[in-house]
CSV table of C-alpha atoms in Angstrom, one decimal:
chain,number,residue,atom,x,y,z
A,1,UNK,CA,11.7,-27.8,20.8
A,2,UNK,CA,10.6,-24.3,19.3
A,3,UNK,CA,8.4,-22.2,21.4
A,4,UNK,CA,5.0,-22.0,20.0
A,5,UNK,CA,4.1,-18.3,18.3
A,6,UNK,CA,1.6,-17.2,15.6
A,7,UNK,CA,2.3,-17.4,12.8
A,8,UNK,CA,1.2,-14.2,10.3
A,9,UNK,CA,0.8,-15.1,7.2
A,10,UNK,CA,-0.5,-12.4,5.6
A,11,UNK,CA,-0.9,-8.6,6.7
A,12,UNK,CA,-2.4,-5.6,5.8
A,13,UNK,CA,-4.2,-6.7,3.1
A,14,UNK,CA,-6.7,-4.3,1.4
A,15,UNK,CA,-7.6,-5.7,-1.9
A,16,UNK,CA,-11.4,-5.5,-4.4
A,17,UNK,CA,-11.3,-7.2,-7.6
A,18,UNK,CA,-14.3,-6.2,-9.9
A,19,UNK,CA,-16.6,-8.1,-11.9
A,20,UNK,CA,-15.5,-9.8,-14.9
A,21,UNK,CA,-12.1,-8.7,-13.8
A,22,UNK,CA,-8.8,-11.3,-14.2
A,23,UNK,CA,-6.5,-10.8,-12.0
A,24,UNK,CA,-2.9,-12.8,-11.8
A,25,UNK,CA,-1.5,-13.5,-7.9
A,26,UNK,CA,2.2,-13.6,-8.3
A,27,UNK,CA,5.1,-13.7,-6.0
A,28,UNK,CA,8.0,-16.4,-4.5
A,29,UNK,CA,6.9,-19.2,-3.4
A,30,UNK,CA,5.9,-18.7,0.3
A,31,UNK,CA,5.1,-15.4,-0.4
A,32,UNK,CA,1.2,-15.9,1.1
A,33,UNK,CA,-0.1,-16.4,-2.7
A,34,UNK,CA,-2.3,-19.6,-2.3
A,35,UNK,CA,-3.4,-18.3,1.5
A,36,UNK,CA,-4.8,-15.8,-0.1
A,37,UNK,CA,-6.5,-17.8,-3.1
A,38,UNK,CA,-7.7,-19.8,0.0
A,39,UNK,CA,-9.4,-16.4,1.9
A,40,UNK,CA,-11.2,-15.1,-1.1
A,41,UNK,CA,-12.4,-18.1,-2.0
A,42,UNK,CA,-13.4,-19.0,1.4
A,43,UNK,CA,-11.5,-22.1,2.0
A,44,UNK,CA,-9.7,-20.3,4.7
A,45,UNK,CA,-10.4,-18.4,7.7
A,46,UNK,CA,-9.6,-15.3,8.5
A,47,UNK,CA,-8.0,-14.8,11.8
A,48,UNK,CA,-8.6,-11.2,11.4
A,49,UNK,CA,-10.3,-8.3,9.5
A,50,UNK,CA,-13.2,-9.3,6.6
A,51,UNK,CA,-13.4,-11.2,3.5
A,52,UNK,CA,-16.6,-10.6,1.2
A,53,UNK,CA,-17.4,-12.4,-2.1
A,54,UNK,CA,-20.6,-12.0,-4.2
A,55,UNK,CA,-22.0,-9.3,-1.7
A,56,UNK,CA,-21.8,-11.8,1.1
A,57,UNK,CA,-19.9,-12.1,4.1
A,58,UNK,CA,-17.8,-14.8,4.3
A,59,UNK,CA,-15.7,-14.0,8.0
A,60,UNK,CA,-19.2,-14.3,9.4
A,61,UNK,CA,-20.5,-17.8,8.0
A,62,UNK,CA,-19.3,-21.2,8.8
A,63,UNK,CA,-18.1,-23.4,6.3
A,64,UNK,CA,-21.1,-25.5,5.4
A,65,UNK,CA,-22.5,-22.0,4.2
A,66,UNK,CA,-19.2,-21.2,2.6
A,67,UNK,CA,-19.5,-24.6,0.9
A,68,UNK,CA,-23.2,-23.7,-0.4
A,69,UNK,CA,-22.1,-20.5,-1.5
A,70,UNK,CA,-19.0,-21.8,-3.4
A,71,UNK,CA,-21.3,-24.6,-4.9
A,72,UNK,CA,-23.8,-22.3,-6.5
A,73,UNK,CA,-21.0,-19.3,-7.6
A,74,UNK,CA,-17.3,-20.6,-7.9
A,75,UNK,CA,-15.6,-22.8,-9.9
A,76,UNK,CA,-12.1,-23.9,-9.1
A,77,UNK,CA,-8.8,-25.7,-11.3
A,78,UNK,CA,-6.2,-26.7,-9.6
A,79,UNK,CA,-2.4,-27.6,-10.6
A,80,UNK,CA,-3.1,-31.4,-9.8
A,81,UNK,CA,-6.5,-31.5,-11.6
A,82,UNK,CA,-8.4,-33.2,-9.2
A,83,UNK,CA,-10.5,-35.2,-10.9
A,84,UNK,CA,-11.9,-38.4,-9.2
A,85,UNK,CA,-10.0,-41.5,-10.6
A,86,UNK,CA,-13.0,-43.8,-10.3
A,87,UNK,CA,-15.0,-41.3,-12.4
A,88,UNK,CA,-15.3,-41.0,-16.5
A,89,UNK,CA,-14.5,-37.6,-17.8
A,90,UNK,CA,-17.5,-36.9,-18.5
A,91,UNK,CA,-19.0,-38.5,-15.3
A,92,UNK,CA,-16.1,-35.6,-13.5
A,93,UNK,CA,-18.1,-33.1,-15.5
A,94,UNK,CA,-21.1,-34.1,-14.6
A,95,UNK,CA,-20.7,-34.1,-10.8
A,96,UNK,CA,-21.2,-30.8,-10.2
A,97,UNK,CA,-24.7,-30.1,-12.0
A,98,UNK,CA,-26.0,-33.6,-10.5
A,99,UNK,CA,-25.0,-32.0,-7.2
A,100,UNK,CA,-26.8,-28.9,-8.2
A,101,UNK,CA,-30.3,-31.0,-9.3
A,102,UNK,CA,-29.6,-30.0,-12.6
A,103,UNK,CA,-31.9,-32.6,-15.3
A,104,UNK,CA,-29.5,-31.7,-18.5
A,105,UNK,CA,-26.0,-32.5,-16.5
A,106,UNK,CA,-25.3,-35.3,-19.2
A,107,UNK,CA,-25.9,-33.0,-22.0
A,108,UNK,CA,-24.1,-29.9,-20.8
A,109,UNK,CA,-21.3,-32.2,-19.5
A,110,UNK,CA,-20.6,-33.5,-23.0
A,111,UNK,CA,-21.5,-30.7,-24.7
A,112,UNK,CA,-18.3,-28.3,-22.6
A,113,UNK,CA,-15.8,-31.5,-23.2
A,114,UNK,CA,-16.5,-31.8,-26.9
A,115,UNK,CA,-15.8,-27.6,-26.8
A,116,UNK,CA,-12.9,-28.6,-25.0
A,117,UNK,CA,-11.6,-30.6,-28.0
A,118,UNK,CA,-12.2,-34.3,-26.1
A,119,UNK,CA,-14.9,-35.7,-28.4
A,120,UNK,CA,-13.2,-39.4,-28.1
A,121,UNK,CA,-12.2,-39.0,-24.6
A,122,UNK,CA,-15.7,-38.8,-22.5
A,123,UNK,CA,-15.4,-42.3,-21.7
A,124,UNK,CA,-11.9,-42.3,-20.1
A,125,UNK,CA,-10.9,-42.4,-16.7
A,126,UNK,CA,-8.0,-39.9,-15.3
A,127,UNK,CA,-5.5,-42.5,-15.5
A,128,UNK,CA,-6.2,-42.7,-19.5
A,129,UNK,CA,-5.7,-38.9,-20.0
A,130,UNK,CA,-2.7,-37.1,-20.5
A,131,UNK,CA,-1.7,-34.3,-18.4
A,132,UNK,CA,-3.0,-31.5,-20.6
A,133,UNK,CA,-6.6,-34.2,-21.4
A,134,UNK,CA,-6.8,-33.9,-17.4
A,135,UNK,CA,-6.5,-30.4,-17.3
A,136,UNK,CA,-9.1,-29.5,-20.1
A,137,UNK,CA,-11.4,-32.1,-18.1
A,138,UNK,CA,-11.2,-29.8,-15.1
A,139,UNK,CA,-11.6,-26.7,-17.3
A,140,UNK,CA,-14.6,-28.4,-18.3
A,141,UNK,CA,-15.8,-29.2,-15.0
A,142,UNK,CA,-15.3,-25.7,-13.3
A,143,UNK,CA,-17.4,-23.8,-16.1
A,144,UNK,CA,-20.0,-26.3,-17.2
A,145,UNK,CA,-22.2,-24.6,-14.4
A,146,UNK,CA,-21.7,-21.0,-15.5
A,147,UNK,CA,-20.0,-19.8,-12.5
A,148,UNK,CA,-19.7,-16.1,-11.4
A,149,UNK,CA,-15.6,-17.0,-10.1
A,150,UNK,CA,-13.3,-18.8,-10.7
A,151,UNK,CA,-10.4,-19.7,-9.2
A,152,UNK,CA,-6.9,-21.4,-10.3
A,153,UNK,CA,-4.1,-22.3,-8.4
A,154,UNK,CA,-1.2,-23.0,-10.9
A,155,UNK,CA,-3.6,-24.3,-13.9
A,156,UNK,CA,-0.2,-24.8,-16.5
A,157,UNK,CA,2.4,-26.0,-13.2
A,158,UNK,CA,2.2,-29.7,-14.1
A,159,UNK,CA,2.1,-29.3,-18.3
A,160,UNK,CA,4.6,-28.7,-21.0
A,161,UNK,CA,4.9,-25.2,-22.6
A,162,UNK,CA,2.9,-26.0,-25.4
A,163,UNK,CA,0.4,-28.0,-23.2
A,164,UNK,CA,0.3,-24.5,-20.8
A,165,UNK,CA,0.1,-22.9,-23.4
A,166,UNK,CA,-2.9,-24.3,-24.8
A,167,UNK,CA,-4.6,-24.8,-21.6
A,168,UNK,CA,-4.0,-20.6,-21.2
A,169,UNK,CA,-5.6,-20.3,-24.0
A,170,UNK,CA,-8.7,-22.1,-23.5
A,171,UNK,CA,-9.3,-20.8,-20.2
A,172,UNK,CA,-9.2,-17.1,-21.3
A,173,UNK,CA,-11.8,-18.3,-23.8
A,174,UNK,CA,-14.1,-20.2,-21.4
A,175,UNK,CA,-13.6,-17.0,-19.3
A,176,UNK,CA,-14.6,-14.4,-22.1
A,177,UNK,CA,-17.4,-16.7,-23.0
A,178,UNK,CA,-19.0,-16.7,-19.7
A,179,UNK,CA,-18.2,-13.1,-18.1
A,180,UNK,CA,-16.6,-14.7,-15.3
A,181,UNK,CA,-14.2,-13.2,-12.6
A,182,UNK,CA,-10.3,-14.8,-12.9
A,183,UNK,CA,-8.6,-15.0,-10.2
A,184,UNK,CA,-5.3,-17.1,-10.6
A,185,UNK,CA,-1.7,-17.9,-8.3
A,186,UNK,CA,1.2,-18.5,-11.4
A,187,UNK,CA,4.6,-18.7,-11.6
A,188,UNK,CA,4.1,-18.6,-15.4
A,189,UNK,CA,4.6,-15.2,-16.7
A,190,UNK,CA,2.5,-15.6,-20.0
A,191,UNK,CA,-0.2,-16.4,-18.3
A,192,UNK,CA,0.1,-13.6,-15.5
A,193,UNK,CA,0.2,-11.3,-18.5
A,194,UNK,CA,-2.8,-12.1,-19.8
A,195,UNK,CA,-4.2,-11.0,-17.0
A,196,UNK,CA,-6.3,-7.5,-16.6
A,197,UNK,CA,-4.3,-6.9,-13.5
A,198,UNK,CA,-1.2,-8.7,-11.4
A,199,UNK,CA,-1.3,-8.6,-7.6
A,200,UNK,CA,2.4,-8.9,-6.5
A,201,UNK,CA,2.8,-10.7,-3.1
A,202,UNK,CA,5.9,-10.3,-0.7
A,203,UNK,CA,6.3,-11.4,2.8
A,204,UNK,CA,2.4,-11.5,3.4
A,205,UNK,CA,1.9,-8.1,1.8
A,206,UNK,CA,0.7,-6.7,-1.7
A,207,UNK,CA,4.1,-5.3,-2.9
A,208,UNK,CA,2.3,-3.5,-5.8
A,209,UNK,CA,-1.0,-4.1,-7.7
């Protein structure tokens, strides 16, 4: 039986990232990358220290206000997509603005997939959709609302090269179009580049920036 000890995950962290800024987290894998995805976007406490997004604090609200902010601001794509299997794509799309009130949630659902090059597939559930489909689904999904961040955690780690690649490339142009703040955890190295800035991770600390 091991004795039980905190465990530090990350440490002396001092890190802003500006508006309209992409920035690329990148390290070995249990380096502290997708704890600190998790901190600035709110998903997980911090045990110490503060964590602002947007102006607002987020060590000093509890999660349902965390939620609310991340609901009206953030969008998020993860490496497994996400998407609700008993859902259409375009009823995944949708979810969000219905859960904002929004009266044109069909219209701007379909209208972002179509962008998104899946005219014939808005009637398809997850199961029906290749990997790289999915992924352009949740592209679709986390900027149909116009957020102000967004946040990836391995967006190309389940796809092909030329799927990643193609997914890179429609996310930098989603991003562009809307003004919106990147910030991603890769292991891919053409996507880090793409980046404004990389924020290298080692044993809980930023090794260089």
């Amino acid at each position: 039986m091991l004795p039980e000890r905190e465990l530090e995950i990350l440490r002396g962290l001092d890190l802003a990232i500006k508006q309209g800024e992409s920035c690329a987290i990148v390290g070995k894998s249990g380096s502290g990358k997708t704890t600190l995805l998790g901190i600035l976007a709110g998903l997980d406490e911090l045990s110490q220290g503060e964590s602002w997004m947007l102006g607002s604090a987020l060590h000093e609200m509890n999660e349902d206000q965390r939620a609310e902010l991340r609901a009206q601001h953030v969008g998020f794509v993860f490496q497994s997509f996400h998407l609700l299997p008993t859902l259409s794509a375009l009823q995944n799309v949708m979810l969000p603005l219905e859960l904002a009130g929004a009266a044109d949630a069909k219209e701007k659902a379909q209208a972002k997939l179509i962008e998104l090059g899946l005219t014939d597939r808005l009637a398809h559930f997850p199961e029906q959709l290749s990997g790289g489909e999915q992924q352009r689904v949740a592209l679709a999904r986390a900027f149909v609302a116009s957020p102000k961040i967004l946040f990836a955690d391995e967006p190309t780690g389940n796809l092909d090269s030329e799927t990643g690649e193609a997914i890179i490339q429609s996310l930098f142009e989603l991003n562009a179009q809307h003004g919106t703040t990147l910030v991603l955890v890769t292991h891919d190295s053409s996507l880090a580049e793409r980046c404004d800035r990389r924020i290298h991770i080692a044993d809980g600390m930023i090794a260089e920036s």
